CSV table of C-alpha atoms in Angstrom, one decimal:
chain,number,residue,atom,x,y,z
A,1,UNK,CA,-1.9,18.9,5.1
A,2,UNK,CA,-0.6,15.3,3.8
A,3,UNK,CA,-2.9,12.6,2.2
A,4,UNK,CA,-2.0,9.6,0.7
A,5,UNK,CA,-4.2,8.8,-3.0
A,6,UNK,CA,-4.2,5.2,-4.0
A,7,UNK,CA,-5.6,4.5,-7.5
A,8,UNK,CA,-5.3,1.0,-9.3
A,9,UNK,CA,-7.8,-1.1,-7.6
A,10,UNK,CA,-10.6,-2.8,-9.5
A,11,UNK,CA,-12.0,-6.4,-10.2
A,12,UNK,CA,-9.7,-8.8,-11.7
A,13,UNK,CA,-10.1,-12.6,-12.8
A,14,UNK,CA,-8.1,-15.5,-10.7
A,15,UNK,CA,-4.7,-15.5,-11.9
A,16,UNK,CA,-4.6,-12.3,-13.4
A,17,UNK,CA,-2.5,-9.3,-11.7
A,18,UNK,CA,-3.0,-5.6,-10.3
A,19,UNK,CA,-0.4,-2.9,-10.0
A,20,UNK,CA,-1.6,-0.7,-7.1
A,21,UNK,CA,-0.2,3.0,-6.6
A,22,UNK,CA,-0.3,5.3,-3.7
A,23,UNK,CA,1.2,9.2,-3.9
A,24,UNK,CA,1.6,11.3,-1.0
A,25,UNK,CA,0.7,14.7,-1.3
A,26,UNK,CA,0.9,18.0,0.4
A,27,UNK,CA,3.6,19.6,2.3
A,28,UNK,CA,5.8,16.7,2.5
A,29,UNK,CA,9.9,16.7,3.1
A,30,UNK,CA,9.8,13.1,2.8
A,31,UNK,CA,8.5,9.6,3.2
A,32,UNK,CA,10.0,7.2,5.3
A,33,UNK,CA,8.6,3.5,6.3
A,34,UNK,CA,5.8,2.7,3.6
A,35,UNK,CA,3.1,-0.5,3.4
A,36,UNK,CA,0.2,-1.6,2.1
A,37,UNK,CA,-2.1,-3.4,4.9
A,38,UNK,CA,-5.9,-5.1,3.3
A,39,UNK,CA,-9.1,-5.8,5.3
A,40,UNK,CA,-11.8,-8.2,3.8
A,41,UNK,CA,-15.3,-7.8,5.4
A,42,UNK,CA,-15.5,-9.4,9.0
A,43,UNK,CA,-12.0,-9.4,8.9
A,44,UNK,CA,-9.1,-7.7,10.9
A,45,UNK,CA,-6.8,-5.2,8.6
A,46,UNK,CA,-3.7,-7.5,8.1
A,47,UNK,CA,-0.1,-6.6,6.8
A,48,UNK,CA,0.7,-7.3,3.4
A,49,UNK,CA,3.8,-5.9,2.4
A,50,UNK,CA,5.8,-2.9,4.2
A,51,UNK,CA,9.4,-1.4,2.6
A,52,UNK,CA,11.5,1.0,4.3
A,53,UNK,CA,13.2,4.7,2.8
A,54,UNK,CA,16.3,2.2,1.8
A,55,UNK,CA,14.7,0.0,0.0
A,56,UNK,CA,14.5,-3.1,2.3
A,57,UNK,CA,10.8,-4.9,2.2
A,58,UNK,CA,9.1,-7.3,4.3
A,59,UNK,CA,6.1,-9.5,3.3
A,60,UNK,CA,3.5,-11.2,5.2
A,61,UNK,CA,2.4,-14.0,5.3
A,62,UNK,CA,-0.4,-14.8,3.2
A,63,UNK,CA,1.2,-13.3,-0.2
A,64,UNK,CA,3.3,-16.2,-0.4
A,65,UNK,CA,5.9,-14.8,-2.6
A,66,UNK,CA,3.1,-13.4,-5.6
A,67,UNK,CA,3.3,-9.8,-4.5
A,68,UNK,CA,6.0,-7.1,-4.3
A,69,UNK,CA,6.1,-3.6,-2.9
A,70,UNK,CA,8.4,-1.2,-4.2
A,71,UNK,CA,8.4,2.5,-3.9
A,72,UNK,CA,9.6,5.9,-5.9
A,73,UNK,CA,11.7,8.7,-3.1
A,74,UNK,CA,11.1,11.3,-5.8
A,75,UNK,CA,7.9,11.2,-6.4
A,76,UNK,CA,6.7,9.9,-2.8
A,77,UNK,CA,5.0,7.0,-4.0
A,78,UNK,CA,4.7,3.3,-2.9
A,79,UNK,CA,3.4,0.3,-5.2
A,80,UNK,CA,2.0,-3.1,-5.0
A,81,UNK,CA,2.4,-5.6,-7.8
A,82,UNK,CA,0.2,-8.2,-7.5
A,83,UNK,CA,0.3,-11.6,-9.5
A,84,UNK,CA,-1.3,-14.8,-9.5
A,85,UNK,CA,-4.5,-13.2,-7.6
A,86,UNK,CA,-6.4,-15.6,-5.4
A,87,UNK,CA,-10.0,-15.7,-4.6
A,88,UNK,CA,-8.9,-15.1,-1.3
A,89,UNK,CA,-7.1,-11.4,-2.0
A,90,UNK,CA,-10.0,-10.2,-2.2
A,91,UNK,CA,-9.8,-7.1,0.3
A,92,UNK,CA,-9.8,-3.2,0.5
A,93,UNK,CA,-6.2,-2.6,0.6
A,94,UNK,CA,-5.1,0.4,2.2
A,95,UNK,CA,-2.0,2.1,2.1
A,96,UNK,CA,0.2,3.7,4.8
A,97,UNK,CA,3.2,6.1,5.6
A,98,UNK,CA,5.2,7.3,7.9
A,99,UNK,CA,5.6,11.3,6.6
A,100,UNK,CA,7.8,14.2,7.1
A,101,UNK,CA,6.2,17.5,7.1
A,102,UNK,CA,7.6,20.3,6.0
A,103,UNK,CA,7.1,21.9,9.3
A,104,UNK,CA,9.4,18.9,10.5
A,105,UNK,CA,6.4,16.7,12.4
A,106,UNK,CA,6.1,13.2,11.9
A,107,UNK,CA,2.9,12.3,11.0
A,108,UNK,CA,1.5,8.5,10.4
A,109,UNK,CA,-1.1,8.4,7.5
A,110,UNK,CA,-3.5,6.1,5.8
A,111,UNK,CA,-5.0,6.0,2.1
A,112,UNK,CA,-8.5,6.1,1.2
A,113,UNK,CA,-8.4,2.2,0.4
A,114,UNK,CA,-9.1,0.8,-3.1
A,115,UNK,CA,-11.1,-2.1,-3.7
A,116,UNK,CA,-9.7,-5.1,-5.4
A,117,UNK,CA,-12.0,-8.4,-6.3
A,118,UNK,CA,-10.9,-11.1,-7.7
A,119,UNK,CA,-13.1,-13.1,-9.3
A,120,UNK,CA,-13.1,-17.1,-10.8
């Protein structure tokens, strides 16, 4: 009884910026380890950003310094803020957590993914 709900995707011209959100929901103690992975069609899911309960974040590769994760403990939520879009972000991105159920299981769970095109 945990699901993660990501809302903020959409179509967006080259150099322009999304803010991406994802809340977990349902009978959740906590959230630890947080990220946001994207998959463009034909292509593998790749890392893009991944920030622990503490605050500490890591960033792959291909963001190059134009995105940044951050999250909110109270409210179980995990952002992306993404600036200077490139053709080449163009991707489902997907959220994921590692969650603490109320029963005290950990569980490992993905969002629904949310589009996000970007457009010349």
């Amino acid at each position: 009884q945990a699901q993660l709900v990501e809302s903020g995707g959409g179509l967006v011209q080259a150099g322009g910026s999304l803010r991406l959100s994802c809340a977990a929901s349902g009978r959740i103690f906590s959230a630890n380890a947080m990220a946001w992975y994207r998959q463009a069609p034909g292509k593998q899911r790749e890392l893009v950003a991944t920030i622990t309960s503490g605050g500490g974040t890591k960033y792959g590769d291909s963001v190059g310094g134009r995105f940044t994760i951050s999250r909110d403990n109270a409210k179980n939520t995990v952002y992306l803020q993404m600036n200077s879009l490139k053709l080449e972000d163009t991707a489902v991105y997907y959220c994921y957590a590692d969650l603490l159920l109320r029963d005290g299981i950990w569980r490992g769970a993905w969002g629904q993914g949310t589009q996000v095109t970007v457009s010349s």
